[in-house]
Amino acid sequence: MKPDLIYEFAGHTLDLGRGRLQHNNQDVAIRPKSLALLVYLVGNPGRIIDKEELIGAIWPNTIVSDDSLSQCLKDVRSALGAHAEGLIRTVPRRGYIVDEGNIQCRSELPALRSSKPSIAVFSFRPQAQDREHLWFADGLGEDIAAALTRSRQLLVVPRFSRWASESAGTGGVHYVVDGSVRLVGDRVRVSAQLLDARAGTLLWAERFDRYLSDIFTIQEEVAGAIVKHLEIELLPEERRAIQMSRTGSMEAYTYYRHGWQLARHWTKAYLLLARRMFARAVEIDANFARAHCAIAICDCFLLEWFASDETPESILAIADRALALDPHLAQAHVARGLAFQRSGRAEEAQASYARALVIDPACFEARLFAGFLAWMQGRRDIAREQFVEAAQLHRDDYLAPYFVLAVIDKSSPEKARWAQLTFELAERAAVFQPENPALLSRGAIALTHLGKMEQAISWTQRALTLDPDDPITNYNAASVYSVSGDQETALRFLEVYIRQSSQDMVGLVSNDEDLAGVRDHPGFKELLAGNWPR
């Protein structure tokens, strides 16, 4: 599976995934070979392409005359019409060139495949005057998704954002849940609807006007209405499972939801803040299973990425507490898996991740951590597969595409495609999180693979200005400067990373293709031979 590219120019859209050329949303008739020629030209903008290269690309292992190429070029120009005049220019006696300044490119992830009916749950919208309650609206959508995952007859895609749907379609899902939220004092109004994504028809819609304390009942009612209209019947144990992990305290729920809003910034500082929020939720309601689970997941990221003071034993204890309260928590099994992994029990870790995916095939953390394990074991194909699945689940998040990019071989033609997707998502997130060094440093890696070194260094310097001590930022800075050929600067940043990180993560250094530029430097071997902090 790979992301497909969509090119836009002069009112035209060239969709590589669907093999379709459109103008103003109307299909443009064009012969297959002519379309293949157009795809090759717009995929190689800004450089002169001679006739021999074009003929070899469009008619491989076939002898054709220049007339065939000329006819296809004529077809392409005719299909594009006057709107694209000058897009493809002839360079006398040298070939053809496409003006890259007139082309925009965006990426599309492939559809999530499953034999079950799939349902995407959009982030619910706060009404305009309630923007400060965005956390609440997002949380409502996620909690409805969590309730629906209890049904074994559905594949639920949570956190499916509108931006992702607009840029990537609904990803082949069968149904979509959408809605809005308005909070006024101690009252809440929730509007929800269920749509058939393929037919474009409304199946069910309802509005709930309740006290804020009834929000958990509303979540159940929305989930119940959805499964009813899909003619799916929840088993008694599935209905009980919906109730087990929730809290009856609105205050605990508020801390829990704010915690996840912070955690998804993916930095040490924000993960620590999120952990405090989850811990406060547990103080208020000691039986809030999902809050216990969230603490364990935070500790997993802190231990894995930042060599924090958490231990596999402490993570295992918290995860077991969560599972004692609710055995249906996929994330808790993920936390157990990481604890086993860090204890050298790889087989048990793999079994825990598999168990999490049996409970919830759309568990983002299970895909991500299973990918980490496979990567560290040298099983790059398996790691790539898990990271791609994670990328499909959270289509508006740059993190999983970044790891797909990391495990793809440097010679793969997919490298640039995933780099483009990672950059697009990081760039968009930077608008809303300008203080976040993690997305800037990871976006910088994507820029290096797109050949935009000057911009990559600029993003790196911005990330370092925000947090010069962050290990992930320093690691990515080392990678950027390694690719740029500045060995001394790369080694300086790499040393900062190594002195702060876990040995598991440091173990990836010797195989990272982005660090190939410093691998022959004497200082590189000295760093790897040093004493690890753990």
mmCIF file with all atom_site columns, N, CA and C in Angstrom, residues 258-284:
data_model
loop_
_atom_site.group_PDB
_atom_site.id
_atom_site.type_symbol
_atom_site.label_atom_id
_atom_site.label_alt_id
_atom_site.label_comp_id
_atom_site.label_asym_id
_atom_site.label_entity_id
_atom_site.label_seq_id
_atom_site.pdbx_PDB_ins_code
_atom_site.Cartn_x
_atom_site.Cartn_y
_atom_site.Cartn_z
_atom_site.occupancy
_atom_site.B_iso_or_equiv
_atom_site.pdbx_formal_charge
_atom_site.auth_seq_id
_atom_site.auth_comp_id
_atom_site.auth_asym_id
_atom_site.auth_atom_id
_atom_site.pdbx_PDB_model_num
ATOM 1  N N  . HIS A 1 258 ? -8.664  16.749 28.106 1.00 0.00 ? 258 HIS A N  1
ATOM 2  C CA . HIS A 1 258 ? -7.595  17.728 27.944 1.00 0.00 ? 258 HIS A CA 1
ATOM 3  C C  . HIS A 1 258 ? -6.238  17.030 27.841 1.00 0.00 ? 258 HIS A C  1
ATOM 4  N N  . GLY A 1 259 ? -6.100  15.925 28.562 1.00 0.00 ? 259 GLY A N  1
ATOM 5  C CA . GLY A 1 259 ? -4.849  15.171 28.519 1.00 0.00 ? 259 GLY A CA 1
ATOM 6  C C  . GLY A 1 259 ? -4.519  14.662 27.132 1.00 0.00 ? 259 GLY A C  1
ATOM 7  N N  . TRP A 1 260 ? -5.527  14.101 26.451 1.00 0.00 ? 260 TRP A N  1
ATOM 8  C CA . TRP A 1 260 ? -5.269  13.592 25.099 1.00 0.00 ? 260 TRP A CA 1
ATOM 9  C C  . TRP A 1 260 ? -5.000  14.723 24.112 1.00 0.00 ? 260 TRP A C  1
ATOM 10 N N  . GLN A 1 261 ? -5.628  15.858 24.337 1.00 0.00 ? 261 GLN A N  1
ATOM 11 C CA . GLN A 1 261 ? -5.375  17.001 23.469 1.00 0.00 ? 261 GLN A CA 1
ATOM 12 C C  . GLN A 1 261 ? -3.907  17.420 23.557 1.00 0.00 ? 261 GLN A C  1
ATOM 13 N N  . LEU A 1 262 ? -3.313  17.301 24.738 1.00 0.00 ? 262 LEU A N  1
ATOM 14 C CA . LEU A 1 262 ? -1.907  17.644 24.940 1.00 0.00 ? 262 LEU A CA 1
ATOM 15 C C  . LEU A 1 262 ? -0.980  16.541 24.438 1.00 0.00 ? 262 LEU A C  1
ATOM 16 N N  . ALA A 1 263 ? -1.323  15.287 24.721 1.00 0.00 ? 263 ALA A N  1
ATOM 17 C CA . ALA A 1 263 ? -0.428  14.170 24.403 1.00 0.00 ? 263 ALA A CA 1
ATOM 18 C C  . ALA A 1 263 ? -0.109  14.085 22.925 1.00 0.00 ? 263 ALA A C  1
ATOM 19 N N  . ARG A 1 264 ? -1.055  14.471 22.086 1.00 0.00 ? 264 ARG A N  1
ATOM 20 C CA . ARG A 1 264 ? -0.868  14.298 20.644 1.00 0.00 ? 264 ARG A CA 1
ATOM 21 C C  . ARG A 1 264 ? 0.013   15.368 20.015 1.00 0.00 ? 264 ARG A C  1
ATOM 22 N N  . HIS A 1 265 ? 0.663   16.177 20.853 1.00 0.00 ? 265 HIS A N  1
ATOM 23 C CA . HIS A 1 265 ? 1.718   17.044 20.341 1.00 0.00 ? 265 HIS A CA 1
ATOM 24 C C  . HIS A 1 265 ? 3.033   16.255 20.185 1.00 0.00 ? 265 HIS A C  1
ATOM 25 N N  . TRP A 1 266 ? 3.119   15.084 20.849 1.00 0.00 ? 266 TRP A N  1
ATOM 26 C CA . TRP A 1 266 ? 4.246   14.157 20.704 1.00 0.00 ? 266 TRP A CA 1
ATOM 27 C C  . TRP A 1 266 ? 5.597   14.746 21.132 1.00 0.00 ? 266 TRP A C  1
ATOM 28 N N  . THR A 1 267 ? 5.607   15.611 22.133 1.00 0.00 ? 267 THR A N  1
ATOM 29 C CA . THR A 1 267 ? 6.866   16.103 22.693 1.00 0.00 ? 267 THR A CA 1
ATOM 30 C C  . THR A 1 267 ? 6.933   15.687 24.159 1.00 0.00 ? 267 THR A C  1
ATOM 31 N N  . LYS A 1 268 ? 8.134   15.708 24.724 1.00 0.00 ? 268 LYS A N  1
ATOM 32 C CA . LYS A 1 268 ? 8.299   15.313 26.123 1.00 0.00 ? 268 LYS A CA 1
ATOM 33 C C  . LYS A 1 268 ? 7.509   16.223 27.045 1.00 0.00 ? 268 LYS A C  1
ATOM 34 N N  . ALA A 1 269 ? 7.614   17.537 26.805 1.00 0.00 ? 269 ALA A N  1
ATOM 35 C CA . ALA A 1 269 ? 6.927   18.486 27.671 1.00 0.00 ? 269 ALA A CA 1
ATOM 36 C C  . ALA A 1 269 ? 5.422   18.271 27.662 1.00 0.00 ? 269 ALA A C  1
ATOM 37 N N  . TYR A 1 270 ? 4.861   18.064 26.482 1.00 0.00 ? 270 TYR A N  1
ATOM 38 C CA . TYR A 1 270 ? 3.415   17.884 26.392 1.00 0.00 ? 270 TYR A CA 1
ATOM 39 C C  . TYR A 1 270 ? 2.980   16.521 26.924 1.00 0.00 ? 270 TYR A C  1
ATOM 40 N N  . LEU A 1 271 ? 3.784   15.504 26.731 1.00 0.00 ? 271 LEU A N  1
ATOM 41 C CA . LEU A 1 271 ? 3.452   14.190 27.283 1.00 0.00 ? 271 LEU A CA 1
ATOM 42 C C  . LEU A 1 271 ? 3.440   14.229 28.809 1.00 0.00 ? 271 LEU A C  1
ATOM 43 N N  . LEU A 1 272 ? 4.371   14.970 29.400 1.00 0.00 ? 272 LEU A N  1
ATOM 44 C CA . LEU A 1 272 ? 4.387   15.099 30.857 1.00 0.00 ? 272 LEU A CA 1
ATOM 45 C C  . LEU A 1 272 ? 3.159   15.863 31.355 1.00 0.00 ? 272 LEU A C  1
ATOM 46 N N  . LEU A 1 273 ? 2.779   16.933 30.636 1.00 0.00 ? 273 LEU A N  1
ATOM 47 C CA . LEU A 1 273 ? 1.572   17.660 31.005 1.00 0.00 ? 273 LEU A CA 1
ATOM 48 C C  . LEU A 1 273 ? 0.341   16.765 30.877 1.00 0.00 ? 273 LEU A C  1
ATOM 49 N N  . ALA A 1 274 ? 0.281   16.002 29.793 1.00 0.00 ? 274 ALA A N  1
ATOM 50 C CA . ALA A 1 274 ? -0.850  15.097 29.587 1.00 0.00 ? 274 ALA A CA 1
ATOM 51 C C  . ALA A 1 274 ? -0.934  14.069 30.707 1.00 0.00 ? 274 ALA A C  1
ATOM 52 N N  . ARG A 1 275 ? 0.217   13.555 31.102 1.00 0.00 ? 275 ARG A N  1
ATOM 53 C CA . ARG A 1 275 ? 0.238   12.555 32.170 1.00 0.00 ? 275 ARG A CA 1
ATOM 54 C C  . ARG A 1 275 ? -0.331  13.124 33.471 1.00 0.00 ? 275 ARG A C  1
ATOM 55 N N  . ARG A 1 276 ? -0.023  14.387 33.748 1.00 0.00 ? 276 ARG A N  1
ATOM 56 C CA . ARG A 1 276 ? -0.581  15.019 34.950 1.00 0.00 ? 276 ARG A CA 1
ATOM 57 C C  . ARG A 1 276 ? -2.103  15.101 34.864 1.00 0.00 ? 276 ARG A C  1
ATOM 58 N N  . MET A 1 277 ? -2.602  15.414 33.674 1.00 0.00 ? 277 MET A N  1
ATOM 59 C CA . MET A 1 277 ? -4.053  15.483 33.485 1.00 0.00 ? 277 MET A CA 1
ATOM 60 C C  . MET A 1 277 ? -4.692  14.113 33.732 1.00 0.00 ? 277 MET A C  1
ATOM 61 N N  . PHE A 1 278 ? -4.098  13.072 33.176 1.00 0.00 ? 278 PHE A N  1
ATOM 62 C CA . PHE A 1 278 ? -4.640  11.719 33.357 1.00 0.00 ? 278 PHE A CA 1
ATOM 63 C C  . PHE A 1 278 ? -4.567  11.304 34.831 1.00 0.00 ? 278 PHE A C  1
ATOM 64 N N  . ALA A 1 279 ? -3.454  11.653 35.489 1.00 0.00 ? 279 ALA A N  1
ATOM 65 C CA . ALA A 1 279 ? -3.305  11.305 36.904 1.00 0.00 ? 279 ALA A CA 1
ATOM 66 C C  . ALA A 1 279 ? -4.364  12.006 37.751 1.00 0.00 ? 279 ALA A C  1
ATOM 67 N N  . ARG A 1 280 ? -4.664  13.263 37.417 1.00 0.00 ? 280 ARG A N  1
ATOM 68 C CA . ARG A 1 280 ? -5.705  13.988 38.146 1.00 0.00 ? 280 ARG A CA 1
ATOM 69 C C  . ARG A 1 280 ? -7.072  13.329 37.925 1.00 0.00 ? 280 ARG A C  1
ATOM 70 N N  . ALA A 1 281 ? -7.320  12.855 36.702 1.00 0.00 ? 281 ALA A N  1
ATOM 71 C CA . ALA A 1 281 ? -8.582  12.154 36.427 1.00 0.00 ? 281 ALA A CA 1
ATOM 72 C C  . ALA A 1 281 ? -8.704  10.899 37.298 1.00 0.00 ? 281 ALA A C  1
ATOM 73 N N  . VAL A 1 282 ? -7.598  10.202 37.490 1.00 0.00 ? 282 VAL A N  1
ATOM 74 C CA . VAL A 1 282 ? -7.603  8.992  38.324 1.00 0.00 ? 282 VAL A CA 1
ATOM 75 C C  . VAL A 1 282 ? -7.812  9.349  39.795 1.00 0.00 ? 282 VAL A C  1
ATOM 76 N N  . GLU A 1 283 ? -7.239  10.478 40.226 1.00 0.00 ? 283 GLU A N  1
ATOM 77 C CA . GLU A 1 283 ? -7.453  10.920 41.609 1.00 0.00 ? 283 GLU A CA 1
ATOM 78 C C  . GLU A 1 283 ? -8.937  11.176 41.867 1.00 0.00 ? 283 GLU A C  1
ATOM 79 N N  . ILE A 1 284 ? -9.608  11.725 40.883 1.00 0.00 ? 284 ILE A N  1
ATOM 80 C CA . ILE A 1 284 ? -11.034 12.046 41.034 1.00 0.00 ? 284 ILE A CA 1
ATOM 81 C C  . ILE A 1 284 ? -11.878 10.784 40.965 1.00 0.00 ? 284 ILE A C  1
#
